[in-house]
PDB file of C-alpha atoms and ligand atoms in Angstrom:
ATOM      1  CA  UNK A  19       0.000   0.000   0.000  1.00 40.00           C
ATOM      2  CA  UNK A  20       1.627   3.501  -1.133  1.00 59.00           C
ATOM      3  CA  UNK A  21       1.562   6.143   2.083  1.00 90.00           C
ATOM      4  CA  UNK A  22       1.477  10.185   2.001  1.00 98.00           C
ATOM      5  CA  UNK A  23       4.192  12.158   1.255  1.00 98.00           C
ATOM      6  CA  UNK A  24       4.768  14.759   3.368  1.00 98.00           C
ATOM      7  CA  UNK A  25       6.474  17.576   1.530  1.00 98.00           C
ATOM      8  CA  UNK A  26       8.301  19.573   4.898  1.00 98.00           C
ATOM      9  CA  UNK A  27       8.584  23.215   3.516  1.00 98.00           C
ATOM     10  CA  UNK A  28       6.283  22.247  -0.105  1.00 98.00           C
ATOM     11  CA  UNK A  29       5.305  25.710  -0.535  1.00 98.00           C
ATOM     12  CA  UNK A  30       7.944  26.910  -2.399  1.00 98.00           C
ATOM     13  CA  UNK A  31       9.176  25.814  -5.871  1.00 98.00           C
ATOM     14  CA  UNK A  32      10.571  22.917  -5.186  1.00 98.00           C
ATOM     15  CA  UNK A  33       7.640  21.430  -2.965  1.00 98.00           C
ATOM     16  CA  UNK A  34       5.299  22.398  -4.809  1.00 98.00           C
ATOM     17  CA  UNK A  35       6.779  21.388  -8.403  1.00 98.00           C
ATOM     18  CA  UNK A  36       7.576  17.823  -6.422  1.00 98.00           C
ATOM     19  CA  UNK A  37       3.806  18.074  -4.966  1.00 98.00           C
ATOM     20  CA  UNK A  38       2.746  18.784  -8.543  1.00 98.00           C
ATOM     21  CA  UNK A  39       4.447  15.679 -10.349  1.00 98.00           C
ATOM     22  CA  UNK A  40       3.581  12.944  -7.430  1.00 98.00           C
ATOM     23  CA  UNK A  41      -0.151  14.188  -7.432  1.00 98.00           C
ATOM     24  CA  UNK A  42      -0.213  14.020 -11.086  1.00 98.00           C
ATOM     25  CA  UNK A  43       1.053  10.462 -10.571  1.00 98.00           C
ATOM     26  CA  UNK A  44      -2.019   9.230  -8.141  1.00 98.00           C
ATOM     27  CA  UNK A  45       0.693  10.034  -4.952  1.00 98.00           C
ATOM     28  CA  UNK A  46      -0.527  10.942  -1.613  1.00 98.00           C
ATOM     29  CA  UNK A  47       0.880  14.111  -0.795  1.00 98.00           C
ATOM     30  CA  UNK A  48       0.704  16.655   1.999  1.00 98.00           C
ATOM     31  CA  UNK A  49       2.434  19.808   2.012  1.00 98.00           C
ATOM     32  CA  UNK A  50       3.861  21.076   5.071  1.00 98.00           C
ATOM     33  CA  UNK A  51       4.473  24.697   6.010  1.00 98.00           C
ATOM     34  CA  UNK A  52       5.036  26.956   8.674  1.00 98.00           C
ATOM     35  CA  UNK A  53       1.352  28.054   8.586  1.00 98.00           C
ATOM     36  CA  UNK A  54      -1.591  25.973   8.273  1.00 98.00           C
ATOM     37  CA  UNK A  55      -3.668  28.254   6.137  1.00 98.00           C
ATOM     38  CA  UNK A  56      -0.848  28.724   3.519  1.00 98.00           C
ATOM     39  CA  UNK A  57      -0.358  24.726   3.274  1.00 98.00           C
ATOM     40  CA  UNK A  58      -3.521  24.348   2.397  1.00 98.00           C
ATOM     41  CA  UNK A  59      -3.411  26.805   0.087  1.00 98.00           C
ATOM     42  CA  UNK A  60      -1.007  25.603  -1.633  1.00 98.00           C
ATOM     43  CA  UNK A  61      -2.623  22.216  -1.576  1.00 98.00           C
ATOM     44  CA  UNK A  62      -5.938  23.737  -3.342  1.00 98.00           C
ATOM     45  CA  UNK A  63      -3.949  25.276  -5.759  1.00 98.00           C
ATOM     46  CA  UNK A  64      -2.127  21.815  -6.825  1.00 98.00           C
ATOM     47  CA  UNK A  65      -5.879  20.534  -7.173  1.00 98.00           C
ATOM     48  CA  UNK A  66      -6.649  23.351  -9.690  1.00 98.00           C
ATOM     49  CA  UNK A  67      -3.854  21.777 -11.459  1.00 98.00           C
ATOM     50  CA  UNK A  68      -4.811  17.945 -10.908  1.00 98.00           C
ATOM     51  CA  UNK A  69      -7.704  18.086 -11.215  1.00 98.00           C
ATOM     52  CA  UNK A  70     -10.224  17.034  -7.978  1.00 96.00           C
ATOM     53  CA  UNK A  71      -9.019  13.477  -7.979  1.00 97.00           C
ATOM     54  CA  UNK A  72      -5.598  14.487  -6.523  1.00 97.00           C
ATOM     55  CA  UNK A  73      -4.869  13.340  -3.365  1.00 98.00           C
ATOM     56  CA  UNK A  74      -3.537  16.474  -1.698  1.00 98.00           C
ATOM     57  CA  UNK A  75      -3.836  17.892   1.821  1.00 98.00           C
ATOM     58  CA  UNK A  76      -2.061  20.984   3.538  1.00 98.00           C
ATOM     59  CA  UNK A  77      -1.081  20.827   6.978  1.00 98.00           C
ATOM     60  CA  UNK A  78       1.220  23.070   9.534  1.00 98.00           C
ATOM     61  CA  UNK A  79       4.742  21.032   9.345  1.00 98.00           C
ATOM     62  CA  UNK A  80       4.418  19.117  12.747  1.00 98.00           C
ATOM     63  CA  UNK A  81       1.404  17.877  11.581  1.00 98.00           C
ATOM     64  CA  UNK A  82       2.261  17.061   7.941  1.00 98.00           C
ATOM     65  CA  UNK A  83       5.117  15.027   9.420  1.00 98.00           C
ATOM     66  CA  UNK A  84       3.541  13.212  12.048  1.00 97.00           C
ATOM     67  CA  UNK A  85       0.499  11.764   9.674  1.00 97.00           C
ATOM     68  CA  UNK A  86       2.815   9.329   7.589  1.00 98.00           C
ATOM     69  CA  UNK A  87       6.162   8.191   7.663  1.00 97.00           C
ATOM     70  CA  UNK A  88       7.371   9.080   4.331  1.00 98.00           C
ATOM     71  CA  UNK A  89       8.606  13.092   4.127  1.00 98.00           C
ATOM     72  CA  UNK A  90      10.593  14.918   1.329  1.00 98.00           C
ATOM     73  CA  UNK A  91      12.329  18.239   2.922  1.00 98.00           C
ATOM     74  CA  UNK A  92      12.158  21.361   0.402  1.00 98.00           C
ATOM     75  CA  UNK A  93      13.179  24.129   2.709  1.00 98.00           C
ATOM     76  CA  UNK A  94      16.038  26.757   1.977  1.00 97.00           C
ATOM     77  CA  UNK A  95      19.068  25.421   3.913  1.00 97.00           C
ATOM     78  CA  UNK A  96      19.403  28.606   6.154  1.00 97.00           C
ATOM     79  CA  UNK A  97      16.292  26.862   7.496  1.00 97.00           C
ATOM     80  CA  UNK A  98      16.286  23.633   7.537  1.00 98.00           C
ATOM     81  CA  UNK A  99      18.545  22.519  10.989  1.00 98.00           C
ATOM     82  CA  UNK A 100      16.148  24.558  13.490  1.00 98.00           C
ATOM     83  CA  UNK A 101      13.220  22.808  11.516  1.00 98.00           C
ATOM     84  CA  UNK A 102      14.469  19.723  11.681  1.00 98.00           C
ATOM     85  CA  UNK A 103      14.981  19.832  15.912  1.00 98.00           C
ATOM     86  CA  UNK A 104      11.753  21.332  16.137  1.00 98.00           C
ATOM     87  CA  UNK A 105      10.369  18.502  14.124  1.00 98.00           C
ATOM     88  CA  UNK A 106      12.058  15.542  16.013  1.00 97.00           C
ATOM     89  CA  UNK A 107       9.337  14.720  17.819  1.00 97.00           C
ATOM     90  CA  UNK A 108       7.007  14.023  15.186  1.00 97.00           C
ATOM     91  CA  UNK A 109       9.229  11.833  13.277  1.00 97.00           C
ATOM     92  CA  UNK A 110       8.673   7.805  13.591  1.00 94.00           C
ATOM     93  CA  UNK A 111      11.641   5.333  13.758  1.00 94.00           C
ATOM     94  CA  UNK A 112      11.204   3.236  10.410  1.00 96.00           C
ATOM     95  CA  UNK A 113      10.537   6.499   8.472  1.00 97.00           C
ATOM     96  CA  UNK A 114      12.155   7.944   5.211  1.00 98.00           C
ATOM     97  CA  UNK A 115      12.991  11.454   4.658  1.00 98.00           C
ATOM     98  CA  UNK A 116      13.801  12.553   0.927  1.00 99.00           C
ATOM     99  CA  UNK A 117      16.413  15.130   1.195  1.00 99.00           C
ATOM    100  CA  UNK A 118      16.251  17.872  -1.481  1.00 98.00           C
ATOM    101  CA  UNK A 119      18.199  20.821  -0.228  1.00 98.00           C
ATOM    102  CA  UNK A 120      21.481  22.453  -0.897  1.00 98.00           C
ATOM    103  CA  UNK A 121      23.762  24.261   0.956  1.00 98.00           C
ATOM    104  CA  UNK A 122      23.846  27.531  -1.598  1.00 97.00           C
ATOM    105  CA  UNK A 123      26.267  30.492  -0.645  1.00 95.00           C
ATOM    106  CA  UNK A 124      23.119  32.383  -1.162  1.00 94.00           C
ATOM    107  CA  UNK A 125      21.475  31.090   2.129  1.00 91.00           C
ATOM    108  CA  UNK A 126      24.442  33.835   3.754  1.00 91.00           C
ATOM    109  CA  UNK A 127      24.251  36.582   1.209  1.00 94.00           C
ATOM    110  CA  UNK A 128      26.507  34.839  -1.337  1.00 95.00           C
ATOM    111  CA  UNK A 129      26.066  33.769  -4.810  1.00 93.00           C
ATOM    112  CA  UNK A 130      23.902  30.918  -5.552  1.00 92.00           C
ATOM    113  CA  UNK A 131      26.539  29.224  -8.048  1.00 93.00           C
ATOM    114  CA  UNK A 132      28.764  28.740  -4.628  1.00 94.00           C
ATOM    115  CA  UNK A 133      28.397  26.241  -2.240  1.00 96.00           C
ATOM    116  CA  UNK A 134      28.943  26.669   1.386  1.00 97.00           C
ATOM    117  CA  UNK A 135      31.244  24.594   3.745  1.00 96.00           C
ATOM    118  CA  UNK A 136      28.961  22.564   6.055  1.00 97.00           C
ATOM    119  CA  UNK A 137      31.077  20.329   8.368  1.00 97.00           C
ATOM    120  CA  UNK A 138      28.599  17.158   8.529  1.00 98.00           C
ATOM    121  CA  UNK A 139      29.931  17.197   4.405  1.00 98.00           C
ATOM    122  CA  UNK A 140      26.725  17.701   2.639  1.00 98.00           C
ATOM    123  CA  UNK A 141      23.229  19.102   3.565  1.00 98.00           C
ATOM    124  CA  UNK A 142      22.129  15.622   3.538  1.00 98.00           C
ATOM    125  CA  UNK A 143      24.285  14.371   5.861  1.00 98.00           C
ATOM    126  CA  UNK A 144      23.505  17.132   8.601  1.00 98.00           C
ATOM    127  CA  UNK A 145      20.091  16.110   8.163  1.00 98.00           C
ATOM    128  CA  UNK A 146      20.772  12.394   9.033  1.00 98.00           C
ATOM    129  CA  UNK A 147      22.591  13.811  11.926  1.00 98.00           C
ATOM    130  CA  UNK A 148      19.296  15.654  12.549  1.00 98.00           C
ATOM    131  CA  UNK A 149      16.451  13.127  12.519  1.00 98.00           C
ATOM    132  CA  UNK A 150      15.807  10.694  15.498  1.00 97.00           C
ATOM    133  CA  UNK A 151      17.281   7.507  15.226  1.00 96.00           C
ATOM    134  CA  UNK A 152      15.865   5.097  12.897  1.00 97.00           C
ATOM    135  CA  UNK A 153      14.826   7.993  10.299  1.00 98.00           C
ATOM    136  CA  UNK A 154      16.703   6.971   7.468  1.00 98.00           C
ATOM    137  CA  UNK A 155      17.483  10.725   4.962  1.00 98.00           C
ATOM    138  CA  UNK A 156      18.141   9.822   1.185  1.00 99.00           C
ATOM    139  CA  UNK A 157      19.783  13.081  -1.136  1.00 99.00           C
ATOM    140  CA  UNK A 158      17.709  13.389  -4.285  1.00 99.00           C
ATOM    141  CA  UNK A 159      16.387  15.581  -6.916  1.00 98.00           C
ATOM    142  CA  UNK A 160      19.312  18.396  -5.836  1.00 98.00           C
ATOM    143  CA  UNK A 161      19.526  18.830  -9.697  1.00 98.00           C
ATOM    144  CA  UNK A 162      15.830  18.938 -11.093  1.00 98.00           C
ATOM    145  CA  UNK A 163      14.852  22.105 -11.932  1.00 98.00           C
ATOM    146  CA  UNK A 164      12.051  23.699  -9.635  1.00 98.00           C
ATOM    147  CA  UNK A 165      10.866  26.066 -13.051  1.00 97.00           C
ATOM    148  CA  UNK A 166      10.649  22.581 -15.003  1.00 98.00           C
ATOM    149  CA  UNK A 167       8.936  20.458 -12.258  1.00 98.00           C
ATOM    150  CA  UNK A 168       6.439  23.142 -11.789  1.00 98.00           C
ATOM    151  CA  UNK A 169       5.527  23.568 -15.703  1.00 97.00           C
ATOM    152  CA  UNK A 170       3.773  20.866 -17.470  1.00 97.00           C
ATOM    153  CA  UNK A 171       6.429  19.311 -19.959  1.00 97.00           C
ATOM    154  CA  UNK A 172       8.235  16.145 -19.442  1.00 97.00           C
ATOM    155  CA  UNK A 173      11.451  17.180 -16.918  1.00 98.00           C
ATOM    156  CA  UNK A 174      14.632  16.092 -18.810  1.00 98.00           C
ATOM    157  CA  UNK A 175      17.316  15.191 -16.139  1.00 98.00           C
ATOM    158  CA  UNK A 176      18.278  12.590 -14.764  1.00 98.00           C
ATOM    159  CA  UNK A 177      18.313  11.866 -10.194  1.00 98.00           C
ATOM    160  CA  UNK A 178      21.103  10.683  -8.405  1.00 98.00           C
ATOM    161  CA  UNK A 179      19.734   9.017  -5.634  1.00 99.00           C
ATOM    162  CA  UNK A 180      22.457   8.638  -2.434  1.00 99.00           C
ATOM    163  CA  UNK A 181      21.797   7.144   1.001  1.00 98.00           C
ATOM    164  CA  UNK A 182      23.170   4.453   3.376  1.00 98.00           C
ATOM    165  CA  UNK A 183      19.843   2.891   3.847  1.00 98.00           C
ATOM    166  CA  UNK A 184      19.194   0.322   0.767  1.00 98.00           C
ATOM    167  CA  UNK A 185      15.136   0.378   1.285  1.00 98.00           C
ATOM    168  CA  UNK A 186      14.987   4.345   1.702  1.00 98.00           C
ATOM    169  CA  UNK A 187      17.155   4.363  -1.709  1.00 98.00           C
ATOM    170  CA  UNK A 188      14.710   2.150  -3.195  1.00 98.00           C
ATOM    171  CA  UNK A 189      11.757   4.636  -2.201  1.00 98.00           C
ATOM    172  CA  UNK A 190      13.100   7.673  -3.592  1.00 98.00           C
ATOM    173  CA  UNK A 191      14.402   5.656  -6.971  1.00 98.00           C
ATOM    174  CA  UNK A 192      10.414   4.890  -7.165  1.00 98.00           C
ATOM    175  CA  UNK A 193       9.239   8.221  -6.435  1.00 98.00           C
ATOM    176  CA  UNK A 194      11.495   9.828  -9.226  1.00 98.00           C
ATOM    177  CA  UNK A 195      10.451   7.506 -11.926  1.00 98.00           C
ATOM    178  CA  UNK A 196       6.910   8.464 -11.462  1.00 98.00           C
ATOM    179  CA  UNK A 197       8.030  11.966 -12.797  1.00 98.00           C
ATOM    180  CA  UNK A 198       7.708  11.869 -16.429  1.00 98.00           C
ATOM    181  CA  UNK A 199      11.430  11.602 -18.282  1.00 98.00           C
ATOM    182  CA  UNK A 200      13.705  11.407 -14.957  1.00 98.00           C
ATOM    183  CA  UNK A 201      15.581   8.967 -14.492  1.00 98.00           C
ATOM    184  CA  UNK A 202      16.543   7.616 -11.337  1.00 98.00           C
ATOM    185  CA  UNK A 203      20.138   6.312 -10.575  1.00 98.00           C
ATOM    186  CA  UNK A 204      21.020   4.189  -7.215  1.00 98.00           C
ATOM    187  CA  UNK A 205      24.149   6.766  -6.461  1.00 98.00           C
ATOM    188  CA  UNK A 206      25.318   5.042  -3.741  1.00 98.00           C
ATOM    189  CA  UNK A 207      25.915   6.367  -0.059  1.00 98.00           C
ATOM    190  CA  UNK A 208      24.834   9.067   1.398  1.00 98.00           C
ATOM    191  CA  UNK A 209      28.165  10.929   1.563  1.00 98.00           C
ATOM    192  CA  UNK A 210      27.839  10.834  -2.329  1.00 98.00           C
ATOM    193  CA  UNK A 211      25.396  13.708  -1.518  1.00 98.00           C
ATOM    194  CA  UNK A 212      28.232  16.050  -0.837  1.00 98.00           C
ATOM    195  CA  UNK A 213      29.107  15.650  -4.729  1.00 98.00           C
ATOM    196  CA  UNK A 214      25.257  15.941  -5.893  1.00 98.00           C
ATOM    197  CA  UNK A 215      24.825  18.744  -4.283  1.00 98.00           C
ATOM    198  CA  UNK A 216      27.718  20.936  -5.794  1.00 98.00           C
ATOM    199  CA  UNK A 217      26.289  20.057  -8.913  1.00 98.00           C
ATOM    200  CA  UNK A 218      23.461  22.158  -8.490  1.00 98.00           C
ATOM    201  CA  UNK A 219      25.687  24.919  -8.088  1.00 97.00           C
ATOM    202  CA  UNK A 220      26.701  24.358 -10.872  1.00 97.00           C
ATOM    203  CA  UNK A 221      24.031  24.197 -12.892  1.00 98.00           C
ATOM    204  CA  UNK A 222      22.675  27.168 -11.521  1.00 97.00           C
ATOM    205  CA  UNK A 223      26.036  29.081 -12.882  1.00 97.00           C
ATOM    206  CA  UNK A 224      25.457  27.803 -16.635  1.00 97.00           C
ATOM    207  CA  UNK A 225      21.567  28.409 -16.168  1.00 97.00           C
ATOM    208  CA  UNK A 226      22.320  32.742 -15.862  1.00 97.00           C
ATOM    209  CA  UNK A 227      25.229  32.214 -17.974  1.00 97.00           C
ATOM    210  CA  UNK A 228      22.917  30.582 -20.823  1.00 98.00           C
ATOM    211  CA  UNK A 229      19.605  31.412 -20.183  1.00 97.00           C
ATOM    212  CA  UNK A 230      17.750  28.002 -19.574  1.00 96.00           C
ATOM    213  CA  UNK A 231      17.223  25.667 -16.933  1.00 96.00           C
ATOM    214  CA  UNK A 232      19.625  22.975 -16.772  1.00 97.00           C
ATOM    215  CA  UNK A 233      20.149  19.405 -15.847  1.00 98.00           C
ATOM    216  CA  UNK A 234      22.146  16.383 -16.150  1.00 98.00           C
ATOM    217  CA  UNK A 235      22.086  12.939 -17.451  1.00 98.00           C
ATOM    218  CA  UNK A 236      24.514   9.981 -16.609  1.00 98.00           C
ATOM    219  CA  UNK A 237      25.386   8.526 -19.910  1.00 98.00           C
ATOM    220  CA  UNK A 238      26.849   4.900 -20.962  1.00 98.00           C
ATOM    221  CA  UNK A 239      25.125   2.232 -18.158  1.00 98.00           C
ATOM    222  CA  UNK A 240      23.298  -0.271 -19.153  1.00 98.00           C
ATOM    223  CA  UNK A 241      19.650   0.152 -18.976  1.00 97.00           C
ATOM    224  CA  UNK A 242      18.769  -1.743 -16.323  1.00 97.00           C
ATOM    225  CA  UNK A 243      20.588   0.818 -14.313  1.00 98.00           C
ATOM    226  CA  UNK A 244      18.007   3.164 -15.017  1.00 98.00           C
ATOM    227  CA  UNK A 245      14.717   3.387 -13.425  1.00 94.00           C
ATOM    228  CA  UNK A 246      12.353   5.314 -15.530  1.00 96.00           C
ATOM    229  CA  UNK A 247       8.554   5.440 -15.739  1.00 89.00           C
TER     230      UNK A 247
HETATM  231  N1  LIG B 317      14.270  26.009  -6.533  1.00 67.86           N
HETATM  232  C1  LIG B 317      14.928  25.089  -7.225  1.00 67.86           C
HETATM  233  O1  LIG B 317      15.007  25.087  -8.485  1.00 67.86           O
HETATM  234  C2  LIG B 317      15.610  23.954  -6.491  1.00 67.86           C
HETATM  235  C3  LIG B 317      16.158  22.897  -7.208  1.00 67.86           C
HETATM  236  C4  LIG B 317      16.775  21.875  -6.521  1.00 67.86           C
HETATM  237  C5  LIG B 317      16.858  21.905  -5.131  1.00 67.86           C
HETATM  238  N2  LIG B 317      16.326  22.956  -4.462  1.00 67.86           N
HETATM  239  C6  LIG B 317      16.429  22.987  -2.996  1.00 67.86           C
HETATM  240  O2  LIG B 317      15.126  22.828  -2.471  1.00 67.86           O
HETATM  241  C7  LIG B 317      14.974  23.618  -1.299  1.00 67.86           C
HETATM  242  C8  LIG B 317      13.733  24.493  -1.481  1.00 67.86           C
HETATM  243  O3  LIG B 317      13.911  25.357  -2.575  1.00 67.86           O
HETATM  244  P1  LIG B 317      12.817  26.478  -2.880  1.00 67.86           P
HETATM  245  O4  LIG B 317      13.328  27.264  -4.011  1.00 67.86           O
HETATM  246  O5  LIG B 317      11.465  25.836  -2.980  1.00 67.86           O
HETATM  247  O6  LIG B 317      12.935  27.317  -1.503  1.00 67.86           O
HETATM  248  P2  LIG B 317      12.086  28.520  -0.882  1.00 67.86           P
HETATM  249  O7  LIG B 317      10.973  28.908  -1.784  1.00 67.86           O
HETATM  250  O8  LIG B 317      13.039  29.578  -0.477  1.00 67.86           O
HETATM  251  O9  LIG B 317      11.531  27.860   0.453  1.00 67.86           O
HETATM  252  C9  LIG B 317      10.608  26.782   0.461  1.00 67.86           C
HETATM  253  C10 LIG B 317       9.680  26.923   1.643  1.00 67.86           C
HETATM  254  O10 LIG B 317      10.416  26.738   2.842  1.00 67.86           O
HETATM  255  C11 LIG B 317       9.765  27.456   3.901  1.00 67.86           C
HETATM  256  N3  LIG B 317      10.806  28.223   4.602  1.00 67.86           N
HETATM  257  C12 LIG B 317      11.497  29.303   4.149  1.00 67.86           C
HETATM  258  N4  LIG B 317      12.391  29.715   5.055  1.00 67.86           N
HETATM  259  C13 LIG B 317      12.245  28.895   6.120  1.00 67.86           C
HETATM  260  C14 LIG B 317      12.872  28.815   7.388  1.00 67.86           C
HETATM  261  N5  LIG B 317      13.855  29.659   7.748  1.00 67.86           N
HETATM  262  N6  LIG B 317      12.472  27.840   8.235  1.00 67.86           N
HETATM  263  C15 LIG B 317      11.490  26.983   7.902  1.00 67.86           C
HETATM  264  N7  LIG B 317      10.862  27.005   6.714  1.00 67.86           N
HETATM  265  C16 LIG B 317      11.246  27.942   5.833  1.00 67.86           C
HETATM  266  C17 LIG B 317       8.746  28.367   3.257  1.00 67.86           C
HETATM  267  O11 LIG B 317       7.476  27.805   3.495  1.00 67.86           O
HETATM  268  P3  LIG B 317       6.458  28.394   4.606  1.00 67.86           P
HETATM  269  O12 LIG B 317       6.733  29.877   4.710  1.00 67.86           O
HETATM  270  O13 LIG B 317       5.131  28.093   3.986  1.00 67.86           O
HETATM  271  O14 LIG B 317       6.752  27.653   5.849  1.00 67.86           O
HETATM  272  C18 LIG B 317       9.046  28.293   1.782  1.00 67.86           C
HETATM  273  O15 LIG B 317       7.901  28.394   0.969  1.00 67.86           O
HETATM  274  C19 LIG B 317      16.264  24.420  -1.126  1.00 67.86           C
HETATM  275  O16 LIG B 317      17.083  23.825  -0.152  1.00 67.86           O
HETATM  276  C20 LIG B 317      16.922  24.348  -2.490  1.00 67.86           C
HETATM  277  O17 LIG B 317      18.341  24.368  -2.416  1.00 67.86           O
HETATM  278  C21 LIG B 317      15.685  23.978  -5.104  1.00 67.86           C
END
């Protein structure tokens, strides 16, 4: 039996492109926020989109992640350790938490084509160092696009999906192929995330420099490597 998504932070771009594509898919999905209202908000606008079959809910971010045990964080990374401690308590041991954020200079006043230092190594990994025991954090979709998840064509990039917990990598491969075009790679552990995540920066750089909106695909496996829809 599938369970909800809670999207931790899902009303910005990234939630609620993320929100968009698993709703689309027949996902359970609740978007967390700091305010109730706005959550649900955003949830009513996703069913505009959907259409009134969508399974979509909005909830304050406690809530959203105490109601399942499968969450996706989407918050600017500035924001995202005093979130996490407040949200300990509402995690359960046995859950998954997609990790989508990066560690942009811009979360200090910098440019968002630099990275910042974080000791843990990645933003990933201070998350895992975050959660309760028994949460296991998977890094993935770093490099989609928030401008392409939200629009309606098929997202051309491919998701490196990193963690130390086999199962939790398995989740998030499944969750990215049900996005139209991605392709979801098993990238390995978690401290993999630390490489994933510069990439963004990256892209970001060549998306002012060329006007577009970037991503990447791993060439040259064999296809069985890929998990696509
Ligand atoms: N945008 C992209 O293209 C993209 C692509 C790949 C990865 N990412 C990563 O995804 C994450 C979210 O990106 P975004 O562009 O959607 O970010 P955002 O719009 O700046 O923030 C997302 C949501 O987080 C909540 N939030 C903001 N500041 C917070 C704080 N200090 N504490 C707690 N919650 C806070 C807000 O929701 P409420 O006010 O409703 O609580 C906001 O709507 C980032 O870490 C980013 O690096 C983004």
């Amino acid at each position: 039996m599938s369970r909800a998504i809670a999207i931790i932070g899902g009303t910005g771009p990234q939630g609620m492109g993320l929100a968009l594509r698993w709703a689309r898919a027949g996902e359970a999905v609740i978007i967390g926020s700091r305010d109730a209202a706005r959550a649900q908000q955003a949830a009513d606008s996703i069913r505009e989109r959907v259409g009134s079959q969508a399974q979509v809910s909005g909830m304050e971010n406690s809530a959203a992640a105490a109601a399942t045990d499968l969450h996706a964080l989407t918050v600017p990374f500035e924001g995202a350790a005093a979130l996490l401690k407040q949200l300990k308590p509402a995690f359960r041991p046995g859950s998954v938490l997609i990790d989508t954020t990066v560690p942009l200079a811009a979360s200090v006043g910098g440019r968002a084509s630099r990275m910042l230092g974080v000791w843990q190594g990645s933003a990933a990994q201070q998350t895992a160092e975050l959660v309760p025991k028994g949460v296991s954090v998977v890094a993935a979709f770093q490099n989609v696009s928030a401008e392409v998840l939200n629009g309606d064509d098929e997202v051309d990039c491919d998701v490196i999906v990193c963690s130390d917990d086999p199962n939790a990598t398995q989740i998030a491969i499944e969750l990215a192929a049900k996005i139209p075009r991605i392709r979801a790679i098993d990238g390995g552990k978690l401290e993999n995330a630390r490489i994933v995540e510069q990439i963004t920066a990256l892209l970001i750089g060549l998306n002012i420099r060329h006007k577009g909106h970037g991503g990447i695909r791993i060439t040259g496996f064999a296809d069985s490597v890929y998990k696509s829809a």
